Amino acid sequence: MTTKVVPGQLIAAPDSAQVAREAAARIARVLRAALARSGRASIALSGGNTPRDTYALLAQDTAVDWTKVHIFWVDERAVPPTDDRSNYRWAKATLLEIVGAPAENVHRMPADAPDLQAAARDYERDVVANVDREADGVPVFDVVVLGVGEDGHTASLFPGEATVDVVDRAVAAVPARDRREARLTLTAPPIERARAVIIIAVGLGKRDALERVWAAQGDVHETPARIIRGCRGVVTWIIDKAAGGLAE
Ligand code: 6PG
């Protein structure tokens, strides 16, 4: 039995609906606290399937003043923003359109640009111009929403890719691999410095990856989601029983 160390708070909800309710409530709470503290807030959204229900419930929280929230992405696929695989498309449909986020607050990650390296640099400039920064220049988001892939990735930091080692940039381009399209992704530093990190994982398929993340020993190159162990902010894991290896 490997020793397990869950960095942060672990909320094991009975089912995916409760995961979405818990996640939406916590994201809204962090945003409201940031708005009360500084009059503005910043959030970075992951894509994939899991967070869609969370975003739809978050959109119902009328106590968040979205006119003062700057919305970014954790990662994006190299597809048009109307494509079914686009993280922007789904966040727009489940959250942004419902809350009426002002266009100037929506910072779409341009992974559909022809030159991904230039797009990464452009996006980093956009982040730096609109998000708090630490003395060393690393952006500090109020909240970063993450998922975990069955292969142990988070954001678009994939096993076997050098991207997980990038520490001198906040945004990086990820090459296409096999059937996976090229991506843009936040790198480890802005994820590690976020004031709050909320990780949402649902389903038995995520169980082994979470075990590898939570194992006391492990390799971040094999399980990039282990970067979460270095997060300095408030880390909250919101999972269902199946993902947590708990009895159904
Ligand atoms: C993406 C996401 C990615 C996601 C995991 C889990 O673009 O795919 O940002 O990091 O969080 O792949 O995805 P699911 O929620 O679909 O399992």
PDB file of C-alpha atoms and ligand atoms in Angstrom:
ATOM      1  CA  MET A   1       0.000   0.000   0.000  1.00  0.00           C
ATOM      2  CA  THR A   2       1.767   3.206  -1.080  1.00  0.00           C
ATOM      3  CA  THR A   3       1.588   6.137   1.322  1.00  0.00           C
ATOM      4  CA  LYS A   4      -0.940   8.664   0.091  1.00  0.00           C
ATOM      5  CA  VAL A   5      -0.621  12.373   0.808  1.00  0.00           C
ATOM      6  CA  VAL A   6      -3.460  14.503  -0.539  1.00  0.00           C
ATOM      7  CA  PRO A   7      -2.176  18.096  -0.722  1.00  0.00           C
ATOM      8  CA  GLY A   8      -5.030  20.352   0.402  1.00  0.00           C
ATOM      9  CA  GLN A   9      -8.663  19.594   1.127  1.00  0.00           C
ATOM     10  CA  LEU A  10     -10.385  16.542  -0.345  1.00  0.00           C
ATOM     11  CA  ILE A  11     -14.127  16.587  -0.882  1.00  0.00           C
ATOM     12  CA  ALA A  12     -15.516  13.197  -1.910  1.00  0.00           C
ATOM     13  CA  ALA A  13     -19.051  13.814  -3.128  1.00  0.00           C
ATOM     14  CA  PRO A  14     -21.482  10.919  -3.661  1.00  0.00           C
ATOM     15  CA  ASP A  15     -21.993  11.622  -7.363  1.00  0.00           C
ATOM     16  CA  SER A  16     -21.074  13.951 -10.243  1.00  0.00           C
ATOM     17  CA  ALA A  17     -24.062  16.226  -9.630  1.00  0.00           C
ATOM     18  CA  GLN A  18     -22.859  16.918  -6.103  1.00  0.00           C
ATOM     19  CA  VAL A  19     -19.298  17.406  -7.399  1.00  0.00           C
ATOM     20  CA  ALA A  20     -20.615  20.139  -9.687  1.00  0.00           C
ATOM     21  CA  ARG A  21     -22.568  21.774  -6.857  1.00  0.00           C
ATOM     22  CA  GLU A  22     -19.559  21.728  -4.509  1.00  0.00           C
ATOM     23  CA  ALA A  23     -17.187  23.039  -7.189  1.00  0.00           C
ATOM     24  CA  ALA A  24     -19.512  25.817  -8.346  1.00  0.00           C
ATOM     25  CA  ALA A  25     -20.086  26.953  -4.749  1.00  0.00           C
ATOM     26  CA  ARG A  26     -16.358  27.098  -4.009  1.00  0.00           C
ATOM     27  CA  ILE A  27     -15.429  28.885  -7.210  1.00  0.00           C
ATOM     28  CA  ALA A  28     -18.140  31.477  -6.576  1.00  0.00           C
ATOM     29  CA  ARG A  29     -16.944  31.915  -2.993  1.00  0.00           C
ATOM     30  CA  VAL A  30     -13.335  32.531  -4.080  1.00  0.00           C
ATOM     31  CA  LEU A  31     -14.425  34.994  -6.764  1.00  0.00           C
ATOM     32  CA  ARG A  32     -16.629  36.910  -4.325  1.00  0.00           C
ATOM     33  CA  ALA A  33     -13.771  37.088  -1.801  1.00  0.00           C
ATOM     34  CA  ALA A  34     -11.396  38.414  -4.467  1.00  0.00           C
ATOM     35  CA  LEU A  35     -13.936  41.019  -5.579  1.00  0.00           C
ATOM     36  CA  ALA A  36     -14.486  42.107  -1.970  1.00  0.00           C
ATOM     37  CA  ARG A  37     -10.722  42.293  -1.416  1.00  0.00           C
ATOM     38  CA  SER A  38      -9.612  44.126  -4.542  1.00  0.00           C
ATOM     39  CA  GLY A  39     -12.623  44.999  -6.658  1.00  0.00           C
ATOM     40  CA  ARG A  40     -11.580  42.576  -9.380  1.00  0.00           C
ATOM     41  CA  ALA A  41     -10.969  38.852  -9.827  1.00  0.00           C
ATOM     42  CA  SER A  42      -9.242  36.510 -12.237  1.00  0.00           C
ATOM     43  CA  ILE A  43     -10.100  32.909 -13.073  1.00  0.00           C
ATOM     44  CA  ALA A  44      -8.485  30.378 -15.401  1.00  0.00           C
ATOM     45  CA  LEU A  45     -10.812  27.689 -16.723  1.00  0.00           C
ATOM     46  CA  SER A  46      -9.932  24.165 -17.780  1.00  0.00           C
ATOM     47  CA  GLY A  47     -11.842  22.429 -20.521  1.00  0.00           C
ATOM     48  CA  GLY A  48     -12.744  18.810 -21.076  1.00  0.00           C
ATOM     49  CA  ASN A  49     -16.081  17.300 -20.106  1.00  0.00           C
ATOM     50  CA  THR A  50     -15.965  17.303 -16.316  1.00  0.00           C
ATOM     51  CA  PRO A  51     -16.293  21.018 -15.520  1.00  0.00           C
ATOM     52  CA  ARG A  52     -19.240  21.744 -17.843  1.00  0.00           C
ATOM     53  CA  ASP A  53     -21.870  21.009 -15.185  1.00  0.00           C
ATOM     54  CA  THR A  54     -19.875  23.092 -12.689  1.00  0.00           C
ATOM     55  CA  TYR A  55     -19.756  26.061 -15.076  1.00  0.00           C
ATOM     56  CA  ALA A  56     -23.499  25.809 -15.720  1.00  0.00           C
ATOM     57  CA  LEU A  57     -24.199  25.952 -11.968  1.00  0.00           C
ATOM     58  CA  LEU A  58     -21.621  28.709 -11.447  1.00  0.00           C
ATOM     59  CA  ALA A  59     -23.529  30.748 -14.028  1.00  0.00           C
ATOM     60  CA  GLN A  60     -26.586  30.592 -11.749  1.00  0.00           C
ATOM     61  CA  ASP A  61     -24.745  32.244  -8.848  1.00  0.00           C
ATOM     62  CA  THR A  62     -26.065  35.772  -9.013  1.00  0.00           C
ATOM     63  CA  ALA A  63     -23.756  37.030  -6.267  1.00  0.00           C
ATOM     64  CA  VAL A  64     -20.694  37.138  -8.548  1.00  0.00           C
ATOM     65  CA  ASP A  65     -20.233  40.470 -10.341  1.00  0.00           C
ATOM     66  CA  TRP A  66     -18.930  39.137 -13.653  1.00  0.00           C
ATOM     67  CA  THR A  67     -18.341  42.664 -14.967  1.00  0.00           C
ATOM     68  CA  LYS A  68     -15.255  42.662 -12.715  1.00  0.00           C
ATOM     69  CA  VAL A  69     -14.020  39.128 -13.372  1.00  0.00           C
ATOM     70  CA  HIS A  70     -11.288  38.504 -15.965  1.00  0.00           C
ATOM     71  CA  ILE A  71     -11.711  35.070 -17.502  1.00  0.00           C
ATOM     72  CA  PHE A  72      -8.760  33.134 -18.920  1.00  0.00           C
ATOM     73  CA  TRP A  73      -8.152  29.556 -19.975  1.00  0.00           C
ATOM     74  CA  VAL A  74      -5.806  26.998 -18.450  1.00  0.00           C
ATOM     75  CA  ASP A  75      -5.358  25.437 -21.864  1.00  0.00           C
ATOM     76  CA  GLU A  76      -6.887  25.247 -25.320  1.00  0.00           C
ATOM     77  CA  ARG A  77      -6.785  22.975 -28.289  1.00  0.00           C
ATOM     78  CA  ALA A  78      -5.540  24.080 -31.738  1.00  0.00           C
ATOM     79  CA  VAL A  79      -9.049  24.139 -33.170  1.00  0.00           C
ATOM     80  CA  PRO A  80     -11.431  26.948 -34.167  1.00  0.00           C
ATOM     81  CA  PRO A  81     -13.378  28.523 -31.259  1.00  0.00           C
ATOM     82  CA  THR A  82     -16.578  27.079 -32.716  1.00  0.00           C
ATOM     83  CA  ASP A  83     -15.233  23.527 -32.784  1.00  0.00           C
ATOM     84  CA  ASP A  84     -16.815  20.963 -30.454  1.00  0.00           C
ATOM     85  CA  ARG A  85     -13.319  20.282 -29.037  1.00  0.00           C
ATOM     86  CA  SER A  86     -12.758  23.943 -28.138  1.00  0.00           C
ATOM     87  CA  ASN A  87     -12.561  24.692 -24.413  1.00  0.00           C
ATOM     88  CA  TYR A  88     -13.622  28.250 -25.202  1.00  0.00           C
ATOM     89  CA  ARG A  89     -16.735  27.027 -27.024  1.00  0.00           C
ATOM     90  CA  TRP A  90     -17.971  25.059 -24.030  1.00  0.00           C
ATOM     91  CA  ALA A  91     -17.119  27.722 -21.437  1.00  0.00           C
ATOM     92  CA  LYS A  92     -18.938  30.278 -23.598  1.00  0.00           C
ATOM     93  CA  ALA A  93     -22.032  28.075 -23.897  1.00  0.00           C
ATOM     94  CA  THR A  94     -22.219  26.971 -20.256  1.00  0.00           C
ATOM     95  CA  LEU A  95     -21.001  30.108 -18.472  1.00  0.00           C
ATOM     96  CA  LEU A  96     -19.933  33.206 -20.382  1.00  0.00           C
ATOM     97  CA  GLU A  97     -23.097  33.741 -22.410  1.00  0.00           C
ATOM     98  CA  ILE A  98     -25.327  33.090 -19.403  1.00  0.00           C
ATOM     99  CA  VAL A  99     -23.563  35.568 -17.100  1.00  0.00           C
ATOM    100  CA  GLY A 100     -23.080  38.114 -19.875  1.00  0.00           C
ATOM    101  CA  ALA A 101     -19.324  38.390 -19.340  1.00  0.00           C
ATOM    102  CA  PRO A 102     -18.139  41.626 -20.983  1.00  0.00           C
ATOM    103  CA  ALA A 103     -16.119  40.885 -24.122  1.00  0.00           C
ATOM    104  CA  GLU A 104     -13.143  42.818 -22.759  1.00  0.00           C
ATOM    105  CA  ASN A 105     -13.032  40.465 -19.764  1.00  0.00           C
ATOM    106  CA  VAL A 106     -12.997  37.278 -21.846  1.00  0.00           C
ATOM    107  CA  HIS A 107      -9.412  36.394 -22.741  1.00  0.00           C
ATOM    108  CA  ARG A 108      -9.709  33.563 -25.241  1.00  0.00           C
ATOM    109  CA  MET A 109      -6.552  31.483 -25.661  1.00  0.00           C
ATOM    110  CA  PRO A 110      -5.749  31.745 -29.426  1.00  0.00           C
ATOM    111  CA  ALA A 111      -4.607  28.154 -29.949  1.00  0.00           C
ATOM    112  CA  ASP A 112      -6.107  28.308 -33.449  1.00  0.00           C
ATOM    113  CA  ALA A 113      -3.434  30.854 -34.465  1.00  0.00           C
ATOM    114  CA  PRO A 114      -1.067  29.692 -37.240  1.00  0.00           C
ATOM    115  CA  ASP A 115       2.052  30.378 -35.131  1.00  0.00           C
ATOM    116  CA  LEU A 116       1.524  28.738 -31.719  1.00  0.00           C
ATOM    117  CA  GLN A 117       4.814  29.965 -30.273  1.00  0.00           C
ATOM    118  CA  ALA A 118       3.877  33.572 -31.074  1.00  0.00           C
ATOM    119  CA  ALA A 119       0.346  32.934 -29.779  1.00  0.00           C
ATOM    120  CA  ALA A 120       1.800  31.686 -26.479  1.00  0.00           C
ATOM    121  CA  ARG A 121       3.835  34.876 -26.111  1.00  0.00           C
ATOM    122  CA  ASP A 122       0.811  37.023 -27.021  1.00  0.00           C
ATOM    123  CA  TYR A 123      -1.373  35.247 -24.466  1.00  0.00           C
ATOM    124  CA  GLU A 124       1.254  35.601 -21.782  1.00  0.00           C
ATOM    125  CA  ARG A 125       1.284  39.357 -22.416  1.00  0.00           C
ATOM    126  CA  ASP A 126      -2.511  39.400 -22.103  1.00  0.00           C
ATOM    127  CA  VAL A 127      -2.346  37.482 -18.807  1.00  0.00           C
ATOM    128  CA  VAL A 128       0.411  39.690 -17.399  1.00  0.00           C
ATOM    129  CA  ALA A 129      -1.540  42.821 -18.309  1.00  0.00           C
ATOM    130  CA  ASN A 130      -4.711  41.709 -16.534  1.00  0.00           C
ATOM    131  CA  VAL A 131      -3.723  39.472 -13.621  1.00  0.00           C
ATOM    132  CA  ASP A 132      -1.826  40.244 -10.396  1.00  0.00           C
ATOM    133  CA  ARG A 133       1.854  39.321 -10.473  1.00  0.00           C
ATOM    134  CA  GLU A 134       4.436  38.344  -7.879  1.00  0.00           C
ATOM    135  CA  ALA A 135       7.782  40.109  -7.597  1.00  0.00           C
ATOM    136  CA  ASP A 136       9.342  37.594  -9.992  1.00  0.00           C
ATOM    137  CA  GLY A 137       6.664  38.373 -12.578  1.00  0.00           C
ATOM    138  CA  VAL A 138       4.700  35.131 -12.297  1.00  0.00           C
ATOM    139  CA  PRO A 139       0.951  35.798 -12.733  1.00  0.00           C
ATOM    140  CA  VAL A 140      -1.235  35.083  -9.695  1.00  0.00           C
ATOM    141  CA  PHE A 141      -4.767  34.022 -10.596  1.00  0.00           C
ATOM    142  CA  ASP A 142      -7.401  34.200  -7.887  1.00  0.00           C
ATOM    143  CA  VAL A 143      -8.622  30.761  -8.909  1.00  0.00           C
ATOM    144  CA  VAL A 144      -7.492  28.099 -11.359  1.00  0.00           C
ATOM    145  CA  VAL A 145      -9.885  25.284 -12.215  1.00  0.00           C
ATOM    146  CA  LEU A 146      -8.147  22.042 -13.152  1.00  0.00           C
ATOM    147  CA  GLY A 147      -9.090  18.573 -14.286  1.00  0.00           C
ATOM    148  CA  VAL A 148      -6.948  15.446 -14.317  1.00  0.00           C
ATOM    149  CA  GLY A 149      -6.587  13.194 -17.330  1.00  0.00           C
ATOM    150  CA  GLU A 150      -6.588   9.407 -16.989  1.00  0.00           C
ATOM    151  CA  ASP A 151      -2.927   9.559 -18.068  1.00  0.00           C
ATOM    152  CA  GLY A 152      -2.139  11.878 -15.172  1.00  0.00           C
ATOM    153  CA  HIS A 153      -2.005  15.130 -17.132  1.00  0.00           C
ATOM    154  CA  THR A 154      -3.453  18.412 -15.974  1.00  0.00           C
ATOM    155  CA  ALA A 155      -3.915  21.522 -18.071  1.00  0.00           C
ATOM    156  CA  SER A 156      -2.141  20.455 -21.259  1.00  0.00           C
ATOM    157  CA  LEU A 157       0.916  19.302 -19.371  1.00  0.00           C
ATOM    158  CA  PHE A 158       1.176  15.758 -20.692  1.00  0.00           C
ATOM    159  CA  PRO A 159       3.368  12.839 -19.651  1.00  0.00           C
ATOM    160  CA  GLY A 160       6.598  12.685 -21.632  1.00  0.00           C
ATOM    161  CA  GLU A 161       6.370  16.301 -22.828  1.00  0.00           C
ATOM    162  CA  ALA A 162       9.030  18.827 -21.781  1.00  0.00           C
ATOM    163  CA  THR A 163       6.294  21.429 -21.123  1.00  0.00           C
ATOM    164  CA  VAL A 164       6.013  20.387 -17.476  1.00  0.00           C
ATOM    165  CA  ASP A 165       9.602  21.617 -16.968  1.00  0.00           C
ATOM    166  CA  VAL A 166       8.978  25.090 -18.451  1.00  0.00           C
ATOM    167  CA  VAL A 167       9.445  27.601 -15.624  1.00  0.00           C
ATOM    168  CA  ASP A 168      10.547  30.765 -17.449  1.00  0.00           C
ATOM    169  CA  ARG A 169       7.221  31.309 -19.190  1.00  0.00           C
ATOM    170  CA  ALA A 170       3.594  31.353 -18.018  1.00  0.00           C
ATOM    171  CA  VAL A 171       2.160  30.045 -21.307  1.00  0.00           C
ATOM    172  CA  ALA A 172       3.617  27.391 -23.605  1.00  0.00           C
ATOM    173  CA  ALA A 173       2.793  25.723 -26.910  1.00  0.00           C
ATOM    174  CA  VAL A 174       2.402  21.942 -26.874  1.00  0.00           C
ATOM    175  CA  PRO A 175       3.058  20.015 -30.110  1.00  0.00           C
ATOM    176  CA  ALA A 176       0.461  17.713 -31.631  1.00  0.00           C
ATOM    177  CA  ARG A 177       1.115  14.087 -30.753  1.00  0.00           C
ATOM    178  CA  ASP A 178      -0.545  11.010 -32.278  1.00  0.00           C
ATOM    179  CA  ARG A 179      -4.244  11.907 -32.395  1.00  0.00           C
ATOM    180  CA  ARG A 180      -3.898  14.770 -29.885  1.00  0.00           C
ATOM    181  CA  GLU A 181      -4.079  18.203 -31.479  1.00  0.00           C
ATOM    182  CA  ALA A 182      -1.512  20.869 -30.627  1.00  0.00           C
ATOM    183  CA  ARG A 183      -2.349  22.987 -27.613  1.00  0.00           C
ATOM    184  CA  LEU A 184      -1.588  26.149 -25.669  1.00  0.00           C
ATOM    185  CA  THR A 185      -1.297  25.716 -21.911  1.00  0.00           C
ATOM    186  CA  LEU A 186      -0.487  27.522 -18.698  1.00  0.00           C
ATOM    187  CA  THR A 187       2.793  26.213 -17.364  1.00  0.00           C
ATOM    188  CA  ALA A 188       3.483  25.047 -13.803  1.00  0.00           C
ATOM    189  CA  PRO A 189       4.455  28.430 -12.269  1.00  0.00           C
ATOM    190  CA  PRO A 190       1.099  30.247 -12.688  1.00  0.00           C
ATOM    191  CA  ILE A 191      -0.726  27.094 -11.549  1.00  0.00           C
ATOM    192  CA  GLU A 192       1.513  26.775  -8.481  1.00  0.00           C
ATOM    193  CA  ARG A 193       1.102  30.459  -7.553  1.00  0.00           C
ATOM    194  CA  ALA A 194      -2.684  30.664  -7.870  1.00  0.00           C
ATOM    195  CA  ARG A 195      -4.424  31.824  -4.699  1.00  0.00           C
ATOM    196  CA  ALA A 196      -6.899  28.942  -5.040  1.00  0.00           C
ATOM    197  CA  VAL A 197      -6.750  25.768  -7.127  1.00  0.00           C
ATOM    198  CA  ILE A 198      -9.872  23.667  -7.522  1.00  0.00           C
ATOM    199  CA  ILE A 199      -9.404  20.237  -9.103  1.00  0.00           C
ATOM    200  CA  ILE A 200     -12.509  18.442 -10.338  1.00  0.00           C
ATOM    201  CA  ALA A 201     -12.388  14.727 -11.143  1.00  0.00           C
ATOM    202  CA  VAL A 202     -15.221  12.286 -11.705  1.00  0.00           C
ATOM    203  CA  GLY A 203     -15.386   8.586 -12.547  1.00  0.00           C
ATOM    204  CA  LEU A 204     -13.481   5.371 -11.962  1.00  0.00           C
ATOM    205  CA  GLY A 205     -11.220   6.207 -14.902  1.00  0.00           C
ATOM    206  CA  LYS A 206      -9.565   8.961 -12.856  1.00  0.00           C
ATOM    207  CA  ARG A 207      -8.859   6.774  -9.828  1.00  0.00           C
ATOM    208  CA  ASP A 208      -5.407   5.507 -10.823  1.00  0.00           C
ATOM    209  CA  ALA A 209      -4.250   8.950 -11.971  1.00  0.00           C
ATOM    210  CA  LEU A 210      -5.320  10.478  -8.651  1.00  0.00           C
ATOM    211  CA  GLU A 211      -3.543   7.697  -6.766  1.00  0.00           C
ATOM    212  CA  ARG A 212      -0.362   8.561  -8.704  1.00  0.00           C
ATOM    213  CA  VAL A 213      -0.811  12.248  -7.936  1.00  0.00           C
ATOM    214  CA  TRP A 214      -1.404  11.618  -4.250  1.00  0.00           C
ATOM    215  CA  ALA A 215       1.355   8.999  -3.826  1.00  0.00           C
ATOM    216  CA  ALA A 216       4.111  10.285  -1.542  1.00  0.00           C
ATOM    217  CA  GLN A 217       6.650   9.337  -4.220  1.00  0.00           C
ATOM    218  CA  GLY A 218       6.271   9.872  -7.958  1.00  0.00           C
ATOM    219  CA  ASP A 219       7.628  11.502 -11.105  1.00  0.00           C
ATOM    220  CA  VAL A 220       6.031  14.687 -12.400  1.00  0.00           C
ATOM    221  CA  HIS A 221       7.147  13.729 -15.919  1.00  0.00           C
ATOM    222  CA  GLU A 222       5.045  10.568 -15.715  1.00  0.00           C
ATOM    223  CA  THR A 223       2.202  12.254 -13.813  1.00  0.00           C
ATOM    224  CA  PRO A 224       2.288  15.992 -14.566  1.00  0.00           C
ATOM    225  CA  ALA A 225      -0.737  16.598 -12.300  1.00  0.00           C
ATOM    226  CA  ARG A 226       1.772  16.105  -9.447  1.00  0.00           C
ATOM    227  CA  ILE A 227       2.684  19.769 -10.000  1.00  0.00           C
ATOM    228  CA  ILE A 228      -0.409  20.470  -7.902  1.00  0.00           C
ATOM    229  CA  ARG A 229       1.609  19.233  -4.906  1.00  0.00           C
ATOM    230  CA  GLY A 230       3.688  22.414  -5.306  1.00  0.00           C
ATOM    231  CA  CYS A 231       0.718  24.782  -5.242  1.00  0.00           C
ATOM    232  CA  ARG A 232       1.117  27.557  -2.670  1.00  0.00           C
ATOM    233  CA  GLY A 233      -2.534  28.565  -2.535  1.00  0.00           C
ATOM    234  CA  VAL A 234      -5.609  26.822  -1.187  1.00  0.00           C
ATOM    235  CA  VAL A 235      -5.958  23.472  -2.980  1.00  0.00           C
ATOM    236  CA  THR A 236      -9.344  21.741  -3.046  1.00  0.00           C
ATOM    237  CA  TRP A 237      -9.955  18.371  -4.694  1.00  0.00           C
ATOM    238  CA  ILE A 238     -13.599  17.774  -5.521  1.00  0.00           C
ATOM    239  CA  ILE A 239     -14.157  14.213  -6.685  1.00  0.00           C
ATOM    240  CA  ASP A 240     -16.857  11.607  -6.721  1.00  0.00           C
ATOM    241  CA  LYS A 241     -16.593   8.311  -4.867  1.00  0.00           C
ATOM    242  CA  ALA A 242     -15.596   6.384  -7.997  1.00  0.00           C
ATOM    243  CA  ALA A 243     -12.645   8.692  -8.714  1.00  0.00           C
ATOM    244  CA  GLY A 244     -11.572   8.538  -5.099  1.00  0.00           C
ATOM    245  CA  GLY A 245     -11.498   4.789  -5.054  1.00  0.00           C
ATOM    246  CA  LEU A 246     -14.269   4.765  -2.497  1.00  0.00           C
ATOM    247  CA  ALA A 247     -17.114   2.273  -2.589  1.00  0.00           C
ATOM    248  CA  GLU A 248     -19.993   3.280  -4.836  1.00  0.00           C
TER     249      GLU A 248
HETATM  250  C1  6PG B   1      -8.488  19.765 -21.802  1.00  0.00           C
HETATM  251  C2  6PG B   1      -8.477  20.068 -20.338  1.00  0.00           C
HETATM  252  C3  6PG B   1      -7.761  18.967 -19.634  1.00  0.00           C
HETATM  253  C4  6PG B   1      -8.822  18.273 -18.826  1.00  0.00           C
HETATM  254  C5  6PG B   1      -8.475  16.819 -18.620  1.00  0.00           C
HETATM  255  C6  6PG B   1      -9.677  16.072 -18.047  1.00  0.00           C
HETATM  256  O1  6PG B   1      -8.329  20.664 -22.624  1.00  0.00           O
HETATM  257  O2  6PG B   1      -8.748  18.574 -22.087  1.00  0.00           O
HETATM  258  O3  6PG B   1      -8.174  21.289 -19.979  1.00  0.00           O
HETATM  259  O4  6PG B   1      -6.691  19.304 -18.843  1.00  0.00           O
HETATM  260  O5  6PG B   1      -8.983  18.928 -17.577  1.00  0.00           O
HETATM  261  O6  6PG B   1      -8.145  16.286 -19.891  1.00  0.00           O
HETATM  262  O7  6PG B   1     -10.683  16.098 -19.020  1.00  0.00           O
HETATM  263  P1  6PG B   1     -12.154  15.483 -18.744  1.00  0.00           P
HETATM  264  O8  6PG B   1     -12.769  16.412 -17.749  1.00  0.00           O
HETATM  265  O9  6PG B   1     -12.824  15.523 -20.081  1.00  0.00           O
HETATM  266  O10 6PG B   1     -11.932  14.112 -18.197  1.00  0.00           O
END
